[in-house]
PDB file of C-alpha atoms in Angstrom:
ATOM      1  CA  MET A   1      50.714 116.624 157.463  1.00  0.00           C
ATOM      2  CA  THR A   2      49.563 119.044 154.578  1.00  0.00           C
ATOM      3  CA  VAL A   3      50.885 122.397 153.441  1.00  0.00           C
ATOM      4  CA  ALA A   4      49.279 125.562 152.164  1.00  0.00           C
ATOM      5  CA  VAL A   5      49.811 126.285 148.352  1.00  0.00           C
ATOM      6  CA  GLU A   6      50.111 130.000 149.171  1.00  0.00           C
ATOM      7  CA  GLU A   7      52.982 129.290 151.595  1.00  0.00           C
ATOM      8  CA  VAL A   8      55.078 127.090 149.392  1.00  0.00           C
ATOM      9  CA  LEU A   9      54.835 129.204 146.283  1.00  0.00           C
ATOM     10  CA  ALA A  10      55.718 132.222 148.322  1.00  0.00           C
ATOM     11  CA  MET A  11      58.834 130.454 149.553  1.00  0.00           C
ATOM     12  CA  ALA A  12      59.828 130.022 145.990  1.00  0.00           C
ATOM     13  CA  GLY A  13      59.256 133.674 145.241  1.00  0.00           C
ATOM     14  CA  TYR A  14      55.799 133.344 143.625  1.00  0.00           C
ATOM     15  CA  GLY A  15      52.764 135.657 144.665  1.00  0.00           C
ATOM     16  CA  LYS A  16      49.071 135.223 145.423  1.00  0.00           C
ATOM     17  CA  ASP A  17      47.889 135.463 141.744  1.00  0.00           C
ATOM     18  CA  ALA A  18      50.075 132.299 140.848  1.00  0.00           C
ATOM     19  CA  ALA A  19      48.746 130.502 143.989  1.00  0.00           C
ATOM     20  CA  ALA A  20      45.117 131.449 142.736  1.00  0.00           C
ATOM     21  CA  LYS A  21      45.756 129.990 139.395  1.00  0.00           C
ATOM     22  CA  VAL A  22      47.260 126.733 140.787  1.00  0.00           C
ATOM     23  CA  LYS A  23      44.350 126.337 143.162  1.00  0.00           C
ATOM     24  CA  ASN A  24      42.085 126.573 140.180  1.00  0.00           C
ATOM     25  CA  HIS A  25      43.754 123.579 138.789  1.00  0.00           C
ATOM     26  CA  GLU A  26      45.690 125.454 136.120  1.00  0.00           C
ATOM     27  CA  VAL A  27      49.347 124.472 135.069  1.00  0.00           C
ATOM     28  CA  VAL A  28      51.077 127.660 135.812  1.00  0.00           C
ATOM     29  CA  HIS A  29      54.254 128.370 133.638  1.00  0.00           C
ATOM     30  CA  PHE A  30      56.842 130.383 135.467  1.00  0.00           C
ATOM     31  CA  ASN A  31      59.879 132.228 133.930  1.00  0.00           C
ATOM     32  CA  VAL A  32      63.036 130.697 135.416  1.00  0.00           C
ATOM     33  CA  ASP A  33      66.550 132.199 135.595  1.00  0.00           C
ATOM     34  CA  THR A  34      69.060 130.400 133.296  1.00  0.00           C
ATOM     35  CA  LEU A  35      72.099 129.181 135.182  1.00  0.00           C
ATOM     36  CA  THR A  36      74.588 128.705 132.152  1.00  0.00           C
ATOM     37  CA  THR A  37      75.391 130.503 128.949  1.00  0.00           C
ATOM     38  CA  ARG A  38      73.824 127.457 126.926  1.00  0.00           C
ATOM     39  CA  GLU A  39      70.706 127.012 128.911  1.00  0.00           C
ATOM     40  CA  LEU A  40      66.947 127.103 128.195  1.00  0.00           C
ATOM     41  CA  ALA A  41      64.745 127.141 131.381  1.00  0.00           C
ATOM     42  CA  ALA A  42      61.201 126.722 132.326  1.00  0.00           C
ATOM     43  CA  GLY A  43      59.306 126.286 135.540  1.00  0.00           C
ATOM     44  CA  PHE A  44      55.821 124.807 136.384  1.00  0.00           C
ATOM     45  CA  ALA A  45      53.397 124.410 139.274  1.00  0.00           C
ATOM     46  CA  MET A  46      50.283 122.461 139.377  1.00  0.00           C
ATOM     47  CA  LEU A  47      47.887 120.459 141.615  1.00  0.00           C
ATOM     48  CA  VAL A  48      47.301 116.815 140.944  1.00  0.00           C
ATOM     49  CA  LYS A  49      44.564 114.733 142.302  1.00  0.00           C
ATOM     50  CA  ARG A  50      46.870 112.105 143.600  1.00  0.00           C
ATOM     51  CA  THR A  51      48.912 111.766 146.755  1.00  0.00           C
ATOM     52  CA  PRO A  52      52.639 112.347 146.740  1.00  0.00           C
ATOM     53  CA  GLU A  53      53.130 108.511 147.250  1.00  0.00           C
ATOM     54  CA  ASP A  54      51.115 107.750 144.099  1.00  0.00           C
ATOM     55  CA  LEU A  55      53.056 110.373 142.141  1.00  0.00           C
ATOM     56  CA  ASP A  56      56.478 109.187 143.441  1.00  0.00           C
ATOM     57  CA  GLU A  57      55.696 105.763 141.559  1.00  0.00           C
ATOM     58  CA  VAL A  58      54.387 107.482 138.511  1.00  0.00           C
ATOM     59  CA  PHE A  59      57.467 109.610 138.431  1.00  0.00           C
ATOM     60  CA  LEU A  60      59.916 106.762 138.788  1.00  0.00           C
ATOM     61  CA  MET A  61      58.198 104.484 136.290  1.00  0.00           C
ATOM     62  CA  SER A  62      57.145 107.053 133.623  1.00  0.00           C
ATOM     63  CA  ASP A  63      54.216 104.976 133.016  1.00  0.00           C
ATOM     64  CA  LYS A  64      52.349 107.893 131.335  1.00  0.00           C
ATOM     65  CA  LYS A  65      55.410 109.439 129.730  1.00  0.00           C
ATOM     66  CA  GLU A  66      54.879 107.980 126.139  1.00  0.00           C
ATOM     67  CA  GLU A  67      51.436 108.992 126.021  1.00  0.00           C
ATOM     68  CA  SER A  68      52.025 112.569 127.206  1.00  0.00           C
ATOM     69  CA  ASP A  69      54.902 113.434 124.786  1.00  0.00           C
ATOM     70  CA  ASP A  70      54.085 112.613 121.214  1.00  0.00           C
ATOM     71  CA  SER A  71      57.926 113.118 120.187  1.00  0.00           C
ATOM     72  CA  ILE A  72      58.777 109.721 121.964  1.00  0.00           C
ATOM     73  CA  GLN A  73      59.242 107.035 119.386  1.00  0.00           C
ATOM     74  CA  TYR A  74      60.477 104.442 121.826  1.00  0.00           C
ATOM     75  CA  MET A  75      61.287 104.188 125.554  1.00  0.00           C
ATOM     76  CA  GLU A  76      62.962 101.502 127.529  1.00  0.00           C
ATOM     77  CA  ARG A  77      63.368 101.243 131.409  1.00  0.00           C
ATOM     78  CA  MET A  78      65.824  99.477 133.520  1.00  0.00           C
ATOM     79  CA  VAL A  79      64.408  96.114 134.723  1.00  0.00           C
ATOM     80  CA  ASP A  80      66.129  94.225 137.545  1.00  0.00           C
ATOM     81  CA  GLY A  81      69.309  96.331 137.250  1.00  0.00           C
ATOM     82  CA  THR A  82      69.746  95.744 133.463  1.00  0.00           C
ATOM     83  CA  LEU A  83      68.851  98.417 130.738  1.00  0.00           C
ATOM     84  CA  ASP A  84      68.372  96.657 127.430  1.00  0.00           C
ATOM     85  CA  PHE A  85      69.498  98.477 124.414  1.00  0.00           C
ATOM     86  CA  SER A  86      68.636  95.734 121.844  1.00  0.00           C
ATOM     87  CA  LYS A  87      65.775  97.959 120.424  1.00  0.00           C
ATOM     88  CA  VAL A  88      67.913 100.816 119.623  1.00  0.00           C
ATOM     89  CA  GLU A  89      66.862 101.766 116.046  1.00  0.00           C
ATOM     90  CA  LEU A  90      67.295 104.694 113.608  1.00  0.00           C
ATOM     91  CA  MET A  91      63.831 106.083 112.844  1.00  0.00           C
ATOM     92  CA  PRO A  92      61.500 107.652 111.399  1.00  0.00           C
ATOM     93  CA  ALA A  93      62.054 105.801 108.072  1.00  0.00           C
ATOM     94  CA  LYS A  94      62.416 108.933 105.946  1.00  0.00           C
ATOM     95  CA  SER A  95      65.461 109.966 108.022  1.00  0.00           C
ATOM     96  CA  VAL A  96      67.340 106.541 108.053  1.00  0.00           C
ATOM     97  CA  LYS A  97      69.302 107.334 104.884  1.00  0.00           C
ATOM     98  CA  ASP A  98      70.730 110.725 106.151  1.00  0.00           C
ATOM     99  CA  SER A  99      71.356 109.360 109.714  1.00  0.00           C
ATOM    100  CA  VAL A 100      73.327 106.324 108.474  1.00  0.00           C
ATOM    101  CA  LYS A 101      75.479 108.712 106.270  1.00  0.00           C
ATOM    102  CA  GLN A 102      76.060 110.997 109.277  1.00  0.00           C
ATOM    103  CA  TYR A 103      77.173 108.409 111.600  1.00  0.00           C
ATOM    104  CA  ALA A 104      79.328 106.563 108.898  1.00  0.00           C
ATOM    105  CA  ASN A 105      81.239 109.839 108.530  1.00  0.00           C
ATOM    106  CA  ALA A 106      81.476 110.653 112.181  1.00  0.00           C
ATOM    107  CA  ALA A 107      85.126 109.523 112.486  1.00  0.00           C
ATOM    108  CA  THR A 108      86.220 111.908 109.717  1.00  0.00           C
ATOM    109  CA  SER A 109      83.922 114.910 110.183  1.00  0.00           C
ATOM    110  CA  HIS A 110      86.292 116.741 112.460  1.00  0.00           C
ATOM    111  CA  GLY A 111      83.753 116.981 115.238  1.00  0.00           C
ATOM    112  CA  SER A 112      80.548 117.877 113.520  1.00  0.00           C
ATOM    113  CA  ASP A 113      78.298 119.691 115.979  1.00  0.00           C
ATOM    114  CA  ASP A 114      75.333 117.760 115.062  1.00  0.00           C
ATOM    115  CA  LEU A 115      76.271 114.593 116.701  1.00  0.00           C
ATOM    116  CA  ASN A 116      77.211 114.438 120.502  1.00  0.00           C
ATOM    117  CA  LEU A 117      80.072 111.973 120.447  1.00  0.00           C
ATOM    118  CA  SER A 118      83.455 111.684 122.127  1.00  0.00           C
ATOM    119  CA  GLN A 119      86.692 111.360 120.176  1.00  0.00           C
ATOM    120  CA  GLU A 120      86.754 107.654 121.082  1.00  0.00           C
ATOM    121  CA  GLU A 121      83.150 107.214 120.051  1.00  0.00           C
ATOM    122  CA  ARG A 122      83.715 108.827 116.710  1.00  0.00           C
ATOM    123  CA  ALA A 123      86.510 106.450 116.211  1.00  0.00           C
ATOM    124  CA  MET A 124      84.079 103.438 116.734  1.00  0.00           C
ATOM    125  CA  PHE A 125      82.477 104.359 113.414  1.00  0.00           C
ATOM    126  CA  ALA A 126      85.735 104.552 111.573  1.00  0.00           C
ATOM    127  CA  GLY A 127      85.391 100.909 110.142  1.00  0.00           C
ATOM    128  CA  LEU A 128      82.191 101.512 108.388  1.00  0.00           C
ATOM    129  CA  ASP A 129      82.217 101.984 104.661  1.00  0.00           C
ATOM    130  CA  LYS A 130      81.311 105.490 104.190  1.00  0.00           C
ATOM    131  CA  LYS A 131      79.228 104.804 100.988  1.00  0.00           C
ATOM    132  CA  ASN A 132      77.805 101.369 101.829  1.00  0.00           C
ATOM    133  CA  ALA A 133      77.183 101.417 105.532  1.00  0.00           C
ATOM    134  CA  THR A 134      74.018  99.867 106.553  1.00  0.00           C
ATOM    135  CA  LYS A 135      71.422 100.959 109.171  1.00  0.00           C
ATOM    136  CA  GLU A 136      72.190  97.728 111.163  1.00  0.00           C
ATOM    137  CA  GLN A 137      75.867  98.404 111.191  1.00  0.00           C
ATOM    138  CA  VAL A 138      75.206 101.927 112.677  1.00  0.00           C
ATOM    139  CA  GLU A 139      72.688 100.576 115.094  1.00  0.00           C
ATOM    140  CA  GLU A 140      75.089  98.029 116.565  1.00  0.00           C
ATOM    141  CA  ILE A 141      77.761 100.663 117.125  1.00  0.00           C
ATOM    142  CA  LEU A 142      75.073 102.907 118.765  1.00  0.00           C
ATOM    143  CA  LYS A 143      74.064 100.341 121.126  1.00  0.00           C
ATOM    144  CA  LYS A 144      77.684 100.138 122.242  1.00  0.00           C
ATOM    145  CA  VAL A 145      77.979 103.785 122.713  1.00  0.00           C
ATOM    146  CA  LEU A 146      74.909 104.129 124.797  1.00  0.00           C
ATOM    147  CA  ALA A 147      75.791 101.032 126.903  1.00  0.00           C
ATOM    148  CA  LYS A 148      79.203 102.510 127.615  1.00  0.00           C
ATOM    149  CA  ARG A 149      77.668 105.862 128.492  1.00  0.00           C
ATOM    150  CA  LEU A 150      75.441 104.312 131.059  1.00  0.00           C
ATOM    151  CA  GLN A 151      78.198 102.181 132.532  1.00  0.00           C
ATOM    152  CA  ASP A 152      80.528 105.273 132.853  1.00  0.00           C
ATOM    153  CA  TYR A 153      77.855 107.408 134.611  1.00  0.00           C
ATOM    154  CA  GLN A 154      76.890 104.493 136.970  1.00  0.00           C
ATOM    155  CA  GLN A 155      80.386 103.999 137.976  1.00  0.00           C
ATOM    156  CA  LYS A 156      81.715 107.716 138.134  1.00  0.00           C
ATOM    157  CA  GLY A 157      78.632 109.969 138.045  1.00  0.00           C
ATOM    158  CA  LEU A 158      79.021 113.391 136.600  1.00  0.00           C
ATOM    159  CA  GLU A 159      82.793 112.726 136.321  1.00  0.00           C
ATOM    160  CA  GLY A 160      81.975 109.765 133.975  1.00  0.00           C
ATOM    161  CA  VAL A 161      79.953 111.896 131.412  1.00  0.00           C
ATOM    162  CA  GLY A 162      82.175 111.938 128.257  1.00  0.00           C
ATOM    163  CA  ALA A 163      83.082 115.085 126.459  1.00  0.00           C
ATOM    164  CA  TYR A 164      81.403 115.946 123.207  1.00  0.00           C
ATOM    165  CA  GLN A 165      84.119 116.466 120.421  1.00  0.00           C
ATOM    166  CA  ARG A 166      83.238 119.620 118.487  1.00  0.00           C
ATOM    167  CA  LYS A 167      84.777 121.330 115.428  1.00  0.00           C
ATOM    168  CA  SER A 168      88.337 122.602 115.289  1.00  0.00           C
ATOM    169  CA  ASN A 169      89.173 119.760 117.871  1.00  0.00           C
ATOM    170  CA  LYS A 170      87.383 121.588 120.613  1.00  0.00           C
ATOM    171  CA  SER A 171      85.271 119.687 123.254  1.00  0.00           C
ATOM    172  CA  PHE A 172      82.286 120.349 125.371  1.00  0.00           C
ATOM    173  CA  GLU A 173      81.868 118.807 128.812  1.00  0.00           C
ATOM    174  CA  PRO A 174      78.323 118.187 129.605  1.00  0.00           C
ATOM    175  CA  GLY A 175      79.147 116.561 132.930  1.00  0.00           C
ATOM    176  CA  ALA A 176      80.953 119.804 134.072  1.00  0.00           C
ATOM    177  CA  GLU A 177      77.926 121.859 132.961  1.00  0.00           C
ATOM    178  CA  LEU A 178      75.484 119.733 134.811  1.00  0.00           C
ATOM    179  CA  ARG A 179      77.558 120.114 137.820  1.00  0.00           C
ATOM    180  CA  GLU A 180      77.661 123.798 137.533  1.00  0.00           C
ATOM    181  CA  LYS A 181      73.886 124.177 137.229  1.00  0.00           C
ATOM    182  CA  THR A 182      73.214 121.709 139.923  1.00  0.00           C
ATOM    183  CA  GLU A 183      75.603 123.608 142.326  1.00  0.00           C
ATOM    184  CA  LYS A 184      73.552 126.860 141.625  1.00  0.00           C
ATOM    185  CA  LEU A 185      70.130 125.398 142.827  1.00  0.00           C
ATOM    186  CA  ALA A 186      70.310 127.419 146.111  1.00  0.00           C
ATOM    187  CA  MET A 187      66.737 126.741 147.272  1.00  0.00           C
ATOM    188  CA  ALA A 188      66.954 123.044 146.657  1.00  0.00           C
ATOM    189  CA  LYS A 189      70.286 122.947 148.618  1.00  0.00           C
ATOM    190  CA  LYS A 190      68.657 124.879 151.613  1.00  0.00           C
ATOM    191  CA  VAL A 191      65.668 122.535 151.718  1.00  0.00           C
ATOM    192  CA  ALA A 192      67.431 119.238 151.328  1.00  0.00           C
ATOM    193  CA  PRO A 193      71.262 119.531 151.542  1.00  0.00           C
ATOM    194  CA  GLU A 194      71.944 115.745 151.638  1.00  0.00           C
ATOM    195  CA  PHE A 195      69.783 115.160 148.763  1.00  0.00           C
ATOM    196  CA  MET A 196      71.382 117.751 146.543  1.00  0.00           C
ATOM    197  CA  LYS A 197      74.909 116.498 147.650  1.00  0.00           C
ATOM    198  CA  TYR A 198      73.993 113.104 146.278  1.00  0.00           C
ATOM    199  CA  SER A 199      72.836 114.673 143.019  1.00  0.00           C
ATOM    200  CA  LEU A 200      76.278 116.224 142.721  1.00  0.00           C
ATOM    201  CA  ASP A 201      78.371 113.246 144.134  1.00  0.00           C
ATOM    202  CA  TYR A 202      76.326 110.235 142.669  1.00  0.00           C
ATOM    203  CA  PRO A 203      76.955 107.318 143.130  1.00  0.00           C
ATOM    204  CA  ASN A 204      78.611 108.362 146.339  1.00  0.00           C
ATOM    205  CA  ASN A 205      77.183 110.128 149.473  1.00  0.00           C
ATOM    206  CA  LYS A 206      73.666 108.608 149.296  1.00  0.00           C
ATOM    207  CA  PRO A 207      71.534 110.231 151.921  1.00  0.00           C
ATOM    208  CA  THR A 208      71.482 108.559 155.345  1.00  0.00           C
ATOM    209  CA  THR A 209      68.196 110.072 156.230  1.00  0.00           C
ATOM    210  CA  GLY A 210      64.922 109.802 154.244  1.00  0.00           C
ATOM    211  CA  GLU A 211      63.985 107.322 151.482  1.00  0.00           C
ATOM    212  CA  VAL A 212      65.889 107.353 148.019  1.00  0.00           C
ATOM    213  CA  LYS A 213      64.576 105.670 145.011  1.00  0.00           C
ATOM    214  CA  GLU A 214      66.158 105.456 141.452  1.00  0.00           C
ATOM    215  CA  ALA A 215      65.413 104.617 137.878  1.00  0.00           C
ATOM    216  CA  TYR A 216      67.151 104.509 134.698  1.00  0.00           C
ATOM    217  CA  GLY A 217      65.981 104.290 130.962  1.00  0.00           C
ATOM    218  CA  TRP A 218      66.620 105.433 127.504  1.00  0.00           C
ATOM    219  CA  ILE A 219      64.423 107.145 124.960  1.00  0.00           C
ATOM    220  CA  ASN A 220      64.450 107.648 121.240  1.00  0.00           C
ATOM    221  CA  PHE A 221      62.802 110.919 120.568  1.00  0.00           C
ATOM    222  CA  ASN A 222      61.850 112.267 117.085  1.00  0.00           C
ATOM    223  CA  ILE A 223      63.333 115.795 116.925  1.00  0.00           C
ATOM    224  CA  ASP A 224      63.093 117.377 113.616  1.00  0.00           C
ATOM    225  CA  ASP A 225      62.339 114.057 111.897  1.00  0.00           C
ATOM    226  CA  LYS A 226      65.655 112.662 113.250  1.00  0.00           C
ATOM    227  CA  PRO A 227      66.404 110.093 115.799  1.00  0.00           C
ATOM    228  CA  THR A 228      67.615 111.650 119.116  1.00  0.00           C
ATOM    229  CA  PHE A 229      68.593 109.158 121.762  1.00  0.00           C
ATOM    230  CA  SER A 230      68.890 110.105 125.480  1.00  0.00           C
ATOM    231  CA  ILE A 231      69.820 108.057 128.639  1.00  0.00           C
ATOM    232  CA  PHE A 232      68.049 109.181 131.807  1.00  0.00           C
ATOM    233  CA  HIS A 233      68.639 108.809 135.623  1.00  0.00           C
ATOM    234  CA  LYS A 234      65.732 109.571 138.015  1.00  0.00           C
ATOM    235  CA  VAL A 235      66.083 110.052 141.726  1.00  0.00           C
ATOM    236  CA  SER A 236      63.320 110.744 144.380  1.00  0.00           C
ATOM    237  CA  TYR A 237      63.800 111.560 147.954  1.00  0.00           C
ATOM    238  CA  HIS A 238      61.145 111.303 150.379  1.00  0.00           C
ATOM    239  CA  ASP A 239      61.624 113.156 153.934  1.00  0.00           C
ATOM    240  CA  ALA A 240      58.842 111.683 155.931  1.00  0.00           C
ATOM    241  CA  GLU A 241      59.513 114.051 158.859  1.00  0.00           C
ATOM    242  CA  LYS A 242      58.891 117.110 156.760  1.00  0.00           C
ATOM    243  CA  GLY A 243      56.454 115.421 154.354  1.00  0.00           C
ATOM    244  CA  PHE A 244      57.802 116.307 151.081  1.00  0.00           C
ATOM    245  CA  TYR A 245      59.282 114.598 148.049  1.00  0.00           C
ATOM    246  CA  LEU A 246      62.204 115.965 146.053  1.00  0.00           C
ATOM    247  CA  MET A 247      63.359 114.698 142.605  1.00  0.00           C
ATOM    248  CA  PHE A 248      65.774 115.195 139.747  1.00  0.00           C
ATOM    249  CA  HIS A 249      65.406 113.887 136.317  1.00  0.00           C
ATOM    250  CA  ARG A 250      68.695 114.012 134.465  1.00  0.00           C
ATOM    251  CA  HIS A 251      69.253 113.171 130.796  1.00  0.00           C
ATOM    252  CA  PHE A 252      72.951 112.984 131.073  1.00  0.00           C
ATOM    253  CA  TYR A 253      73.586 112.005 127.403  1.00  0.00           C
ATOM    254  CA  VAL A 254      71.688 113.198 124.398  1.00  0.00           C
ATOM    255  CA  SER A 255      72.852 112.270 121.094  1.00  0.00           C
ATOM    256  CA  ARG A 256      72.101 115.455 119.132  1.00  0.00           C
ATOM    257  CA  GLY A 257      70.376 118.802 119.343  1.00  0.00           C
ATOM    258  CA  HIS A 258      70.720 119.220 123.024  1.00  0.00           C
ATOM    259  CA  ASN A 259      73.865 118.666 125.409  1.00  0.00           C
ATOM    260  CA  SER A 260      71.790 117.548 128.249  1.00  0.00           C
ATOM    261  CA  VAL A 261      68.563 117.976 130.224  1.00  0.00           C
ATOM    262  CA  GLN A 262      67.970 118.241 133.986  1.00  0.00           C
ATOM    263  CA  ALA A 263      64.708 118.790 135.855  1.00  0.00           C
ATOM    264  CA  VAL A 264      64.467 119.287 139.683  1.00  0.00           C
ATOM    265  CA  GLY A 265      61.206 119.173 141.317  1.00  0.00           C
ATOM    266  CA  ALA A 266      59.315 118.906 144.570  1.00  0.00           C
ATOM    267  CA  CYS A 267      55.983 117.307 145.621  1.00  0.00           C
ATOM    268  CA  PHE A 268      54.125 118.412 148.703  1.00  0.00           C
ATOM    269  CA  PRO A 269      50.727 117.050 150.126  1.00  0.00           C
ATOM    270  CA  VAL A 270      48.005 119.453 150.251  1.00  0.00           C
ATOM    271  CA  GLU A 271      44.364 119.135 151.381  1.00  0.00           C
ATOM    272  CA  ASN A 272      41.633 116.752 149.716  1.00  0.00           C
ATOM    273  CA  GLU A 273      44.428 114.230 149.056  1.00  0.00           C
ATOM    274  CA  GLU A 274      45.979 116.386 146.296  1.00  0.00           C
ATOM    275  CA  SER A 275      49.653 117.292 145.649  1.00  0.00           C
ATOM    276  CA  LEU A 276      51.349 120.513 144.855  1.00  0.00           C
ATOM    277  CA  VAL A 277      54.050 119.620 142.182  1.00  0.00           C
ATOM    278  CA  MET A 278      56.741 122.114 141.361  1.00  0.00           C
ATOM    279  CA  LEU A 279      59.409 121.695 138.643  1.00  0.00           C
ATOM    280  CA  ALA A 280      62.171 123.577 136.988  1.00  0.00           C
ATOM    281  CA  SER A 281      63.518 122.040 133.659  1.00  0.00           C
ATOM    282  CA  ARG A 282      66.669 123.142 132.120  1.00  0.00           C
ATOM    283  CA  THR A 283      67.940 122.254 128.782  1.00  0.00           C
ATOM    284  CA  SER A 284      71.510 122.833 127.520  1.00  0.00           C
ATOM    285  CA  THR A 285      71.873 123.678 123.847  1.00  0.00           C
ATOM    286  CA  ASP A 286      74.771 125.314 121.710  1.00  0.00           C
ATOM    287  CA  LEU A 287      72.169 126.959 119.731  1.00  0.00           C
ATOM    288  CA  VAL A 288      71.765 129.893 122.245  1.00  0.00           C
ATOM    289  CA  ALA A 289      75.455 130.368 123.137  1.00  0.00           C
ATOM    290  CA  GLY A 290      77.416 133.292 121.459  1.00  0.00           C
ATOM    291  CA  PHE A 291      76.444 136.445 119.943  1.00  0.00           C
ATOM    292  CA  GLY A 292      72.638 137.503 120.599  1.00  0.00           C
ATOM    293  CA  GLY A 293      72.482 134.723 123.226  1.00  0.00           C
ATOM    294  CA  SER A 294      70.285 136.430 125.657  1.00  0.00           C
ATOM    295  CA  ALA A 295      67.433 137.184 123.209  1.00  0.00           C
ATOM    296  CA  LYS A 296      67.854 133.563 121.911  1.00  0.00           C
ATOM    297  CA  LYS A 297      67.575 132.083 125.297  1.00  0.00           C
ATOM    298  CA  ALA A 298      64.575 134.197 126.199  1.00  0.00           C
ATOM    299  CA  LEU A 299      62.783 133.062 122.944  1.00  0.00           C
ATOM    300  CA  GLY A 300      63.868 129.507 123.300  1.00  0.00           C
ATOM    301  CA  SER A 301      62.705 129.351 126.889  1.00  0.00           C
ATOM    302  CA  ARG A 302      59.300 130.546 126.012  1.00  0.00           C
ATOM    303  CA  ILE A 303      58.847 128.050 123.219  1.00  0.00           C
ATOM    304  CA  MET A 304      60.230 125.164 125.313  1.00  0.00           C
ATOM    305  CA  GLY A 305      57.985 126.238 128.195  1.00  0.00           C
ATOM    306  CA  GLY A 306      54.939 126.198 125.981  1.00  0.00           C
ATOM    307  CA  LYS A 307      55.575 122.682 124.803  1.00  0.00           C
ATOM    308  CA  LEU A 308      56.414 121.453 128.185  1.00  0.00           C
ATOM    309  CA  LYS A 309      53.342 122.975 129.679  1.00  0.00           C
ATOM    310  CA  ALA A 310      51.096 121.214 127.092  1.00  0.00           C
ATOM    311  CA  ASN A 311      52.944 117.871 128.033  1.00  0.00           C
ATOM    312  CA  PHE A 312      52.372 118.540 131.734  1.00  0.00           C
ATOM    313  CA  GLU A 313      48.791 119.111 131.117  1.00  0.00           C
ATOM    314  CA  LYS A 314      48.380 115.832 129.281  1.00  0.00           C
ATOM    315  CA  TYR A 315      50.674 114.097 131.945  1.00  0.00           C
ATOM    316  CA  ARG A 316      48.628 115.456 134.818  1.00  0.00           C
ATOM    317  CA  THR A 317      45.195 114.075 133.134  1.00  0.00           C
ATOM    318  CA  LEU A 318      46.748 110.814 132.531  1.00  0.00           C
ATOM    319  CA  SER A 319      48.202 110.488 136.033  1.00  0.00           C
ATOM    320  CA  GLU A 320      44.820 111.205 137.696  1.00  0.00           C
ATOM    321  CA  LYS A 321      43.293 108.193 135.860  1.00  0.00           C
ATOM    322  CA  LYS A 322      43.685 105.530 138.591  1.00  0.00           C
TER     323      LYS A 322
END
């Protein structure tokens, strides 16, 4: 069963011009309403010359992800239920000295906003010599931080996402914000209520209809020449009766720069064994909160959207190579 591009885009609120561009094999970038005060958001639609079944596997395994995003320094995927953190490393080389110093001072920096660490995680760095800490010592603690973050999320879902300690003993709750923005996805909840309930209640209330697949991994990004670690959870849902796939991609921990990232998308079969892929990506960052937030969000969303569009164009090209 196939669907018409025009009908699906119209259901999402987009007109004939957008449908024409998509059918012309353009990656179309849409403005997407932000759902929280700290959010940057961008939406995309494109046709890919692969079936939804093919793309489901590509999405879960991210086998083209590293090639399509040049900010990725290293990526590890879960194998046989185990996610290996042994290759966690501070890089690039020119940032190592500053990164070691920053983590070595994490316990006494009174919630420096540049590192996303809980109060307990900051305490883990307390035993390091602030002046003589080594790269290897910091990396060993980071491995434990990331492994514990994964364990807590797998056991408790969004309730297990630990707070980030901020300045003046304040804290930020990324898990609560992820819940808030997920609850506001009205269209996705209407199309697949069981799937969206699972995205909120994970690891509980897994859908009893349709097929659910999941994947985990971690990434070391180079953001502003600094190491940025994230742990992600991917879930795809196939409704065979209705013929579509839904997916969410959640970075439930990010070590710096952003608070979290979540993308929710859909994949529909269209004619000529192609797929219509639609996705809305939302990034939480403190940089757009507060005074002038609306203008900063608008500018930040445009910049982020441009970068993501370029990545999607590369990803589509790589995905179409069988």
